[in-house]
PDB file of C-alpha atoms in Angstrom:
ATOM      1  CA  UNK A   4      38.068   9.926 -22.127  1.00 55.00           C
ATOM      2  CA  UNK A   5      35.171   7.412 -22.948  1.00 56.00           C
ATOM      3  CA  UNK A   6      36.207   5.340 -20.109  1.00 57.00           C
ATOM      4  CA  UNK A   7      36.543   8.282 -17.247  1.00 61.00           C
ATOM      5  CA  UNK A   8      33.325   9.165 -18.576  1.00 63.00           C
ATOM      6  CA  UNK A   9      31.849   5.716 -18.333  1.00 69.00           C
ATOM      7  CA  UNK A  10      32.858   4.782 -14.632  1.00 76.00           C
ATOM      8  CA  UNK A  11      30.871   7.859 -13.141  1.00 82.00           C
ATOM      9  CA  UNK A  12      27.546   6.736 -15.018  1.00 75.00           C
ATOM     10  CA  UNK A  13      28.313   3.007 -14.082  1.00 74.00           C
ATOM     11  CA  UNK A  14      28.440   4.181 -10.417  1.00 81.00           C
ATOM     12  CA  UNK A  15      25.123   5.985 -10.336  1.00 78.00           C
ATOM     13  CA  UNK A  16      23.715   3.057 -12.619  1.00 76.00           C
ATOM     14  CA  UNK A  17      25.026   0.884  -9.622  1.00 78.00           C
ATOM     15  CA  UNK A  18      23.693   3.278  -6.733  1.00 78.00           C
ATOM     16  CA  UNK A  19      20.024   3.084  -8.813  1.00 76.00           C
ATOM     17  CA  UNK A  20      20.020  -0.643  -8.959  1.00 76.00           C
ATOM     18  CA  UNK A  21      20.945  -0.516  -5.264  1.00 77.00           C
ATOM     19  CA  UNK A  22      18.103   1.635  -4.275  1.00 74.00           C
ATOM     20  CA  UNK A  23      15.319  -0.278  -5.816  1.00 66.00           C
ATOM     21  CA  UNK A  24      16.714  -3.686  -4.315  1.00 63.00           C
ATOM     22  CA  UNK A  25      18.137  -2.751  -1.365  1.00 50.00           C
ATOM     23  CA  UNK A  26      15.292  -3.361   0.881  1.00 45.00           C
ATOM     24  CA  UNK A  27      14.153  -6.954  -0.728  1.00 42.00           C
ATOM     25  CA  UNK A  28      12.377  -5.311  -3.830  1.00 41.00           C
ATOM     26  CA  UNK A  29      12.072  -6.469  -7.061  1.00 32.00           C
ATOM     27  CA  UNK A  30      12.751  -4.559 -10.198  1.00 34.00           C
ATOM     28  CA  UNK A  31       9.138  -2.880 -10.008  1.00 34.00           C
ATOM     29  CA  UNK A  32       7.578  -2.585 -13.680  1.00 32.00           C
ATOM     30  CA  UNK A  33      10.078  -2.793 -16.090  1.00 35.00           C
ATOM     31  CA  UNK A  34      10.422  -6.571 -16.038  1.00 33.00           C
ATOM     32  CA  UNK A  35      13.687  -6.724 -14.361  1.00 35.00           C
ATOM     33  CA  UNK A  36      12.847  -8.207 -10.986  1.00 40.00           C
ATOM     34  CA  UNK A  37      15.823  -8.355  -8.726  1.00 40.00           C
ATOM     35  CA  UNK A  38      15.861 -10.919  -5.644  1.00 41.00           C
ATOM     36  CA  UNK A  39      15.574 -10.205  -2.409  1.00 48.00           C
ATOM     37  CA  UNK A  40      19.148  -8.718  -0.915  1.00 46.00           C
ATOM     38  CA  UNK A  41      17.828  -7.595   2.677  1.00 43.00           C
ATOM     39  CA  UNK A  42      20.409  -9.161   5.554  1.00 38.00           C
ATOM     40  CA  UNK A  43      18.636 -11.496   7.737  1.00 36.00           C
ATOM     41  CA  UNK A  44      19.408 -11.242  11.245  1.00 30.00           C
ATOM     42  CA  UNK A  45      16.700 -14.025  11.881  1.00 36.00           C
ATOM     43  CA  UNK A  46      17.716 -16.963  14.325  1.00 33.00           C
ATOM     44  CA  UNK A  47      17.608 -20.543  12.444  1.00 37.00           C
ATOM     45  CA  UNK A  48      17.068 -23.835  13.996  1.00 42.00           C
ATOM     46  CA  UNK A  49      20.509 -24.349  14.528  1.00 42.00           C
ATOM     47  CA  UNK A  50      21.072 -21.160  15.508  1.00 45.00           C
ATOM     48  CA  UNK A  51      18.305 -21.979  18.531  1.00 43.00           C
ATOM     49  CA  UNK A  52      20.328 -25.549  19.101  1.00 46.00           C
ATOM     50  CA  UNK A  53      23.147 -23.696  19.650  1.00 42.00           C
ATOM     51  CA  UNK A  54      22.105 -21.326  22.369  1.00 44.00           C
ATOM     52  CA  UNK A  55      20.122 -23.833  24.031  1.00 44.00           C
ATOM     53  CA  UNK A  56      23.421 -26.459  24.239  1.00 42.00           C
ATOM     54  CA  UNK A  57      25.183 -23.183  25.601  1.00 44.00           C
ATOM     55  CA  UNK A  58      22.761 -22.328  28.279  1.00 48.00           C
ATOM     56  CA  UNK A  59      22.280 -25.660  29.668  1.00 48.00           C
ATOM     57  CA  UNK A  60      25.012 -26.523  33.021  1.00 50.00           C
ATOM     58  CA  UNK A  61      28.189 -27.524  32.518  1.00 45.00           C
ATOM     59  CA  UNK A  62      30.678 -29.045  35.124  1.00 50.00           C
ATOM     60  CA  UNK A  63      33.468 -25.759  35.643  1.00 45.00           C
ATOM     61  CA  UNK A  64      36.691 -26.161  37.171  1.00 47.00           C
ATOM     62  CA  UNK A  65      37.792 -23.201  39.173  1.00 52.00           C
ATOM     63  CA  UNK A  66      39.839 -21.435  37.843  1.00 48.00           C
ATOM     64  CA  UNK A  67      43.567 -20.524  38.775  1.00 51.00           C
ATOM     65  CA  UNK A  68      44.989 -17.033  39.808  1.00 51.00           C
ATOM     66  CA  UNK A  69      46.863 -16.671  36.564  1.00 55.00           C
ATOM     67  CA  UNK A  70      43.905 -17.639  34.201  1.00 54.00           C
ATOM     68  CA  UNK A  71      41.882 -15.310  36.814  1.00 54.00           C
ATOM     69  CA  UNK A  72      44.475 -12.202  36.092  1.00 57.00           C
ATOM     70  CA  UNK A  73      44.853 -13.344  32.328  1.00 53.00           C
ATOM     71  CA  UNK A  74      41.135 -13.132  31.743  1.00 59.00           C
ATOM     72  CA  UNK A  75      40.414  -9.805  33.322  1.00 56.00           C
ATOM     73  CA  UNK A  76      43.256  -8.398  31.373  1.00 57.00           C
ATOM     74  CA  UNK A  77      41.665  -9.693  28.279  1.00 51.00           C
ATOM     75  CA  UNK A  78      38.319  -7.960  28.488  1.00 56.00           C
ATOM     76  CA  UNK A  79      39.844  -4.834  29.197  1.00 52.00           C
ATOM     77  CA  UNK A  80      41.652  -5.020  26.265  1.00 53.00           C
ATOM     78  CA  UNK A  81      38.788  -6.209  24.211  1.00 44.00           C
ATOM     79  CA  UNK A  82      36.891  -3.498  25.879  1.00 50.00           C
ATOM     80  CA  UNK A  83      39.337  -0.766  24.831  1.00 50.00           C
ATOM     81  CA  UNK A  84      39.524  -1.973  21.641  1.00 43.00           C
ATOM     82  CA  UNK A  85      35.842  -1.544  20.973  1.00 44.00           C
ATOM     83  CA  UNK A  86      35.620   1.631  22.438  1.00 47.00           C
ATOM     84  CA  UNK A  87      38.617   2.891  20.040  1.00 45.00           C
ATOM     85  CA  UNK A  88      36.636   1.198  17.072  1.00 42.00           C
ATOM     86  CA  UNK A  89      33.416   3.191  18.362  1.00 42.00           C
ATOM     87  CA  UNK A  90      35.558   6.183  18.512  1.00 44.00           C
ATOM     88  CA  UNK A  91      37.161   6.181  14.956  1.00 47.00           C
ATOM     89  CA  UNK A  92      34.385   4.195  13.359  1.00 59.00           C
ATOM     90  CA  UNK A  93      34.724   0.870  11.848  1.00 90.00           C
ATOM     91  CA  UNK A  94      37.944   1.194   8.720  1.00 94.00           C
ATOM     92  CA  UNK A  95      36.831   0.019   5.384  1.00 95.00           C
ATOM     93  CA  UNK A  96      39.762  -0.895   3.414  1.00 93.00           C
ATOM     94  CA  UNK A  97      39.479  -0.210  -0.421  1.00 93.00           C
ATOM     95  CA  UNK A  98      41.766   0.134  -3.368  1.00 93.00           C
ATOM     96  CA  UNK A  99      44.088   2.789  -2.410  1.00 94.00           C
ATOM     97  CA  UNK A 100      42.310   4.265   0.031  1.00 95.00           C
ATOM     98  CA  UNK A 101      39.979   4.106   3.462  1.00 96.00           C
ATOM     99  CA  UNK A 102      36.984   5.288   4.965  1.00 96.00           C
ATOM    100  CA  UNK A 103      35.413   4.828   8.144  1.00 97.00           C
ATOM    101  CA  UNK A 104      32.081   3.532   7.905  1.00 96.00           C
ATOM    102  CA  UNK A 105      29.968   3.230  11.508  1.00 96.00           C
ATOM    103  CA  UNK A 106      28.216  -0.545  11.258  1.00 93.00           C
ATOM    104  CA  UNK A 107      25.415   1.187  13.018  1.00 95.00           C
ATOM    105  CA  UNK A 108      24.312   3.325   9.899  1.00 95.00           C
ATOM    106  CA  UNK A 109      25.953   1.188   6.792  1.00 96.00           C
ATOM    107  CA  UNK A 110      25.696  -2.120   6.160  1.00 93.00           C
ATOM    108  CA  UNK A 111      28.306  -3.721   3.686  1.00 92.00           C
ATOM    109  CA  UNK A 112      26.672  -5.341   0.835  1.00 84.00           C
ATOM    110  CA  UNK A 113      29.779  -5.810  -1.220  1.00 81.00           C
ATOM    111  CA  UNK A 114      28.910  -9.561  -1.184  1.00 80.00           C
ATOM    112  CA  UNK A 115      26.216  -8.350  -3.681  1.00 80.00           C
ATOM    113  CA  UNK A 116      28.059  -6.621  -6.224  1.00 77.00           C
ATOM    114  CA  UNK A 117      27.832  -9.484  -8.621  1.00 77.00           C
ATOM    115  CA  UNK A 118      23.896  -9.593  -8.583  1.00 75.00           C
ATOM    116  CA  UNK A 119      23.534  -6.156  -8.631  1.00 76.00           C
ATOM    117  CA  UNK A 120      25.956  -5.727 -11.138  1.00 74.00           C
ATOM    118  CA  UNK A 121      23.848  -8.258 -13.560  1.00 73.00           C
ATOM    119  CA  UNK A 122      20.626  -5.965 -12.875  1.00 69.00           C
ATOM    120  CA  UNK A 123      22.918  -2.712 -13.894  1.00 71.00           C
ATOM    121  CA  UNK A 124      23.298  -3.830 -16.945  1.00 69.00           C
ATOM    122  CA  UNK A 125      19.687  -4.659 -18.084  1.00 70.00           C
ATOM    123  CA  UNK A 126      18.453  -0.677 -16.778  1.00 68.00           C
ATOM    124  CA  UNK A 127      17.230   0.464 -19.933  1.00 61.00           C
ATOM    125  CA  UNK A 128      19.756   3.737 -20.522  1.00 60.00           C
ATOM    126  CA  UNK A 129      20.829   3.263 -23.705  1.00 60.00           C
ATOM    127  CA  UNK A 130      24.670   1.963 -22.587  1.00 62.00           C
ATOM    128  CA  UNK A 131      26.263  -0.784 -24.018  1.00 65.00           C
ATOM    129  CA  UNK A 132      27.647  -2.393 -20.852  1.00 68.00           C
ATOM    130  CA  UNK A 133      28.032  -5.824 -19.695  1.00 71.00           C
ATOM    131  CA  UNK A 134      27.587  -7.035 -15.976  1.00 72.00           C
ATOM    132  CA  UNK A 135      31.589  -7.763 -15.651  1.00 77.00           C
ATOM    133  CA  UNK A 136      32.231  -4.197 -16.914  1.00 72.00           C
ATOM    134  CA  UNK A 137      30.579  -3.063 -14.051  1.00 73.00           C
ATOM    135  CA  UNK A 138      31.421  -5.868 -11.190  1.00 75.00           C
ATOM    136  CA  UNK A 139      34.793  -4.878 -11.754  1.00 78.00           C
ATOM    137  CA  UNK A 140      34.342  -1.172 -11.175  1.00 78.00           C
ATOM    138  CA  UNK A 141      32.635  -1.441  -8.421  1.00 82.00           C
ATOM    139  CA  UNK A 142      35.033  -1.483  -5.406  1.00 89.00           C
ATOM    140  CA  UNK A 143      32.380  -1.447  -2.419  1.00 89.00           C
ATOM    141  CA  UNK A 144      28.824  -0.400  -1.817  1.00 88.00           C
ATOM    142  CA  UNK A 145      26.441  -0.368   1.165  1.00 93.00           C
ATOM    143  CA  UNK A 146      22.921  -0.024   2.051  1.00 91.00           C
ATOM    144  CA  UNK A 147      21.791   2.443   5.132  1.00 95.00           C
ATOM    145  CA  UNK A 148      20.933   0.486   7.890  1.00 94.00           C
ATOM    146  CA  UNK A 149      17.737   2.130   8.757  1.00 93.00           C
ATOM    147  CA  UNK A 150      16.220   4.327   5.138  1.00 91.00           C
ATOM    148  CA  UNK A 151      15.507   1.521   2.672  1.00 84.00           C
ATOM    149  CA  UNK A 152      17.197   2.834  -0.810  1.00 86.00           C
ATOM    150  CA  UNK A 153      19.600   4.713   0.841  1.00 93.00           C
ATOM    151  CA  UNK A 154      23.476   3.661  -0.436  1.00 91.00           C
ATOM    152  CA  UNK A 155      26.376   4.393  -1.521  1.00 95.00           C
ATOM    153  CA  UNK A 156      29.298   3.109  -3.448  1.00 91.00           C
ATOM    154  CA  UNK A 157      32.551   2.950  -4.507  1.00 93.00           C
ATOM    155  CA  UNK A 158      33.678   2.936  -8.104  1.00 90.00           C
ATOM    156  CA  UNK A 159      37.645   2.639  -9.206  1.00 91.00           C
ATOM    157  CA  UNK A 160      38.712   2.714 -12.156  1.00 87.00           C
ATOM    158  CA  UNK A 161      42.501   2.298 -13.528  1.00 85.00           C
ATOM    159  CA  UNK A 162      42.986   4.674 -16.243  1.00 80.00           C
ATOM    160  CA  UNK A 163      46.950   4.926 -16.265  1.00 75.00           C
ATOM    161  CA  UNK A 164      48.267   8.373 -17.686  1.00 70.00           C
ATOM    162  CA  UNK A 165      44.842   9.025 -19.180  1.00 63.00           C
ATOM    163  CA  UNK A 166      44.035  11.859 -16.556  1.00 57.00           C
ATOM    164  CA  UNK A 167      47.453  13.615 -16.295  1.00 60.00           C
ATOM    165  CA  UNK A 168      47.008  16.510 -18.566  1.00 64.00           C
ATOM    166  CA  UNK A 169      43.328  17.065 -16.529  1.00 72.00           C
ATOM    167  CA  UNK A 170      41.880  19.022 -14.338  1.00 81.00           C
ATOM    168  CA  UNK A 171      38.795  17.595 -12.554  1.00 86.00           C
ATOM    169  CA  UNK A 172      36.382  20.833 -13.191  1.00 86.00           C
ATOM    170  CA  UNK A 173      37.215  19.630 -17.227  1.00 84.00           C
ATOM    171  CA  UNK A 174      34.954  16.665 -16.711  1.00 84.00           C
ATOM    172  CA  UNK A 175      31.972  18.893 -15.767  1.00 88.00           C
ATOM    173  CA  UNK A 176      30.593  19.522 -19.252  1.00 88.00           C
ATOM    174  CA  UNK A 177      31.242  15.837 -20.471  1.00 86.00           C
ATOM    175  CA  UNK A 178      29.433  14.806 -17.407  1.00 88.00           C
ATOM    176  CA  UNK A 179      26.227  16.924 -18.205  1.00 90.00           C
ATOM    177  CA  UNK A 180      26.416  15.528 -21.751  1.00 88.00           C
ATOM    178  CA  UNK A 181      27.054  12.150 -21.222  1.00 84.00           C
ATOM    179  CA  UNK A 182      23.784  12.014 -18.472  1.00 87.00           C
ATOM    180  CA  UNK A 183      22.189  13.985 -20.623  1.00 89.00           C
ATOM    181  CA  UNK A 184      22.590  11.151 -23.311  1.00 84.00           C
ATOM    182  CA  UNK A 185      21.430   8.128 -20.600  1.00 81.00           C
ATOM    183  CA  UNK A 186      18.132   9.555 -19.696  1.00 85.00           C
ATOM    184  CA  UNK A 187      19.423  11.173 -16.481  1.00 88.00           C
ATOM    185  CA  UNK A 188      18.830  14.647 -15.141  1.00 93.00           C
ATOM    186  CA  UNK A 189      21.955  16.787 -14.130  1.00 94.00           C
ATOM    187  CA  UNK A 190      21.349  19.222 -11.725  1.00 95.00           C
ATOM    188  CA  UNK A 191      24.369  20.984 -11.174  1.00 95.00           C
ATOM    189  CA  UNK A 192      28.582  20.581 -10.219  1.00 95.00           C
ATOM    190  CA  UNK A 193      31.288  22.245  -8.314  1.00 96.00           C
ATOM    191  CA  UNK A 194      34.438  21.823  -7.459  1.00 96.00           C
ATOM    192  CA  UNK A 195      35.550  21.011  -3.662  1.00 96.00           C
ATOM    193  CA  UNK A 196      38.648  20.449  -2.060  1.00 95.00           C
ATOM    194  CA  UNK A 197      38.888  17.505   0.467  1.00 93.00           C
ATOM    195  CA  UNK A 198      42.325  16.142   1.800  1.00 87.00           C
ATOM    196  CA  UNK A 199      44.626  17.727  -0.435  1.00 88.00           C
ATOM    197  CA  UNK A 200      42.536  16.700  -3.517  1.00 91.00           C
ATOM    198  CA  UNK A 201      40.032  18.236  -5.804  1.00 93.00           C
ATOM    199  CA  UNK A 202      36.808  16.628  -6.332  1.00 96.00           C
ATOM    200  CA  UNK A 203      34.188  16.990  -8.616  1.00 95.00           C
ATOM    201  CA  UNK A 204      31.032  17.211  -7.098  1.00 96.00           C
ATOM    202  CA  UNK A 205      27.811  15.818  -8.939  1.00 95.00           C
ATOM    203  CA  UNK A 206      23.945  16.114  -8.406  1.00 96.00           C
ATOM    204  CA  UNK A 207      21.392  14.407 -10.618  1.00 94.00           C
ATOM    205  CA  UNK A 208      18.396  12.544 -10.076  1.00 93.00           C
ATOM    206  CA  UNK A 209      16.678   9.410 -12.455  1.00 88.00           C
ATOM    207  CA  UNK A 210      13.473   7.811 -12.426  1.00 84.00           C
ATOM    208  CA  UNK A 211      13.780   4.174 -12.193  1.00 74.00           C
ATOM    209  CA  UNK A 212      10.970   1.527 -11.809  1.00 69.00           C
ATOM    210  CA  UNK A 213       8.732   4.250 -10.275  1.00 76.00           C
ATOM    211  CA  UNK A 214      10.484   5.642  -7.845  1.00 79.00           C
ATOM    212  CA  UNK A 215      12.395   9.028  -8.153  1.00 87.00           C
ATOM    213  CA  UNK A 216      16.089   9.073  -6.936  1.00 89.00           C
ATOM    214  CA  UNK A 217      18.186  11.978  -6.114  1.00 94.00           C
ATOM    215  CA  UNK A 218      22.256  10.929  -6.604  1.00 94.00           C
ATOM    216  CA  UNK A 219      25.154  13.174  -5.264  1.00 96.00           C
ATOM    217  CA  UNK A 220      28.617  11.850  -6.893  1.00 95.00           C
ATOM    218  CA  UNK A 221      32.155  12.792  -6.215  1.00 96.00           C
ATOM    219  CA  UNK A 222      34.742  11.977  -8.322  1.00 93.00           C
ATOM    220  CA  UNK A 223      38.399  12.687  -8.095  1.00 93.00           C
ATOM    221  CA  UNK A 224      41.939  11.190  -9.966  1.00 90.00           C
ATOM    222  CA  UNK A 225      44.989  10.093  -7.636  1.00 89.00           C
ATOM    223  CA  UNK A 226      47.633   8.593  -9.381  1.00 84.00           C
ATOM    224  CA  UNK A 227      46.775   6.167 -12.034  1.00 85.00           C
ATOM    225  CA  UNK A 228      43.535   5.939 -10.514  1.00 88.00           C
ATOM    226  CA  UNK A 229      39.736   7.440 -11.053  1.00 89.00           C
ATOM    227  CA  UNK A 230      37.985   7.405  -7.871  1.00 93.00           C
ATOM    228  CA  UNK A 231      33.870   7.807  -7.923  1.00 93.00           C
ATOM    229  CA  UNK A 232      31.903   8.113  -4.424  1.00 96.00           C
ATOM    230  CA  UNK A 233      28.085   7.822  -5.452  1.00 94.00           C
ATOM    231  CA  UNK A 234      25.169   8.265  -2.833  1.00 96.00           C
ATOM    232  CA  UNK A 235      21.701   7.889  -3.738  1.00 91.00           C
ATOM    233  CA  UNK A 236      18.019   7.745  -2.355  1.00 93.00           C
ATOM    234  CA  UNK A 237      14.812   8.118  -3.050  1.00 89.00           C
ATOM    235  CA  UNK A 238      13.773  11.837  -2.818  1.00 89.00           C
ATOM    236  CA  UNK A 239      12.135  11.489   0.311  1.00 87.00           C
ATOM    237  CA  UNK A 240      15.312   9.927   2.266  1.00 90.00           C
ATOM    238  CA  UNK A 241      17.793  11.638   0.524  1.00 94.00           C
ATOM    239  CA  UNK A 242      18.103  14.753   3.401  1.00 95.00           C
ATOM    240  CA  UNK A 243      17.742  12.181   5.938  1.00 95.00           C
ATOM    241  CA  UNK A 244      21.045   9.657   5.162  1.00 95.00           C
ATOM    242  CA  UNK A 245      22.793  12.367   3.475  1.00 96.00           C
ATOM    243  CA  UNK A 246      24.657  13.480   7.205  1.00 96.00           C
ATOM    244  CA  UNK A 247      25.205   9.613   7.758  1.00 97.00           C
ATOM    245  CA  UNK A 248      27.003  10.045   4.037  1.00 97.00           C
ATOM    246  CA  UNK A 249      29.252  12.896   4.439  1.00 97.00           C
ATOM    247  CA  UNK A 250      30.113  11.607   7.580  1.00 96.00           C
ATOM    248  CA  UNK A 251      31.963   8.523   5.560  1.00 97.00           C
ATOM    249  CA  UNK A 252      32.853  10.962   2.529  1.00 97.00           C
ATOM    250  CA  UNK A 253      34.878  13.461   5.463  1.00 96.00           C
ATOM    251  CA  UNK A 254      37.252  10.314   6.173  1.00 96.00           C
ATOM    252  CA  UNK A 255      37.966   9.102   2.544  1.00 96.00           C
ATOM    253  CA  UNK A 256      41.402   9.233   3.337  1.00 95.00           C
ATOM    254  CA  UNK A 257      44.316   8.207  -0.032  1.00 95.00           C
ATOM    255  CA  UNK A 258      46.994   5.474   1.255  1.00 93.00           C
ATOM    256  CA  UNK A 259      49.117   5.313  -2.028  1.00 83.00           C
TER     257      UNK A 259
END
């Protein structure tokens, strides 16, 4: 039960973290200063060589029928393609499940789950958890490409036959407890049906290096598996991403 319990608080500690570094912050006051995780998009110098070796004249041969034909056929195809991956949105692959994520409004920062992982673990909340306990929970996270603090994530966690004998809505009073007990506020749960599953469905809210967050958390069980979705934000962003979010949540689709 201790480890159901201790996924969902390592996902919001994970969506907190993510929030105060997510825009090239640092840790703020409390002495844990985080470096900077904002993707670059800025041209380097070879970057510059590069386009400037491409632009310059080069000697073409012309070019046959065939390779004419094969080539047109090729950008329609690539064309399609993109327009079927605008369509659906772009498929994020997980553990035992998907979701479509549009590139537009997320940006993937699962390459960071290591360094934010470290930060998690030094919040002061009272938890006994290491960094590695919470790197491997996390199972993907990502920032909002245009509200700084804005993110969610993905927490799995393998907990065999543990979660058989329960029903989701049972978690709802350990929850309040348990973020009670870790200096968070819980504002309220339901229950919701999405896809054939019942979800548990989460608000609380946490003060961290100054800011005040607002986190909405679903969590579910599908096989041997606990599954936690966690979006957070700072209280003034949080109405603004939260369509963007339950755009993603809507596809969360099971494969196994």
């Amino acid at each position: 039960m201790k480890k159901k319990i201790f996924a969902a608080i390592l996902a919001v500690l994970t969506a907190a973290s993510m929030a105060a570094c997510g825009s090239g912050e640092t840790g703020g006051n409390d002495g844990n200063d985080v470096p900077d995780v904002t993707v670059s998009y800025e041209t380097t110098e070879s970057d510059s060589e590069t386009e400037a070796a491409t632009e310059a004249p080069v000697e073409t041969v012309p070019e046959t029928e065939t390779e004419s034909e094969t080539e047109a056929e090729t950008e329609a195809e690539t064309e399609n393609a993109e327009e079927n991956a605008s369509a659906a949105g772009d498929v994020y692959s997980g553990t035992g499940y998907t979701i479509n994520v549009d590139s537009g409004k997320w940006v993937d920062a699962s390459g960071y789950i290591k360094l934010i992982s470290e930060y998690s673990a030094n919040m002061d909340t009272g938890l006994n958890v290491s960094a590695e306990d919470i790197e491997n929970l996390n199972d993907g996270m990502f920032f909002h490409a245009d509200l700084s603090g804005s993110n969610f994530n993905i927490v799995c966690n393998e907990i065999g036959d543990l979660g058989a004998d329960f029903d989701i809505s049972m978690f709802a009073g350990l929850m309040e407890e348990q973020y009670a007990a870790a200096g968070i506020t819980y504002l309220g749960d339901e229950v919701v049906e999405h896809n054939g599953k019942n979800w548990l469905k989460i608000e609380v809210e946490m003060e961290q290096s100054g800011a005040s967050m607002k986190m909405l958390q679903y969590m579910t069980l599908n096989g041997v598996n606990q599954y936690v979705v966690t979006y957070t934000s700072d209280k003034d962003n949080y109405d603004k991403a939260l369509s963007d979010f339950e755009e993603v949540f809507d596809s969360f689709k099971f494969t196994e």
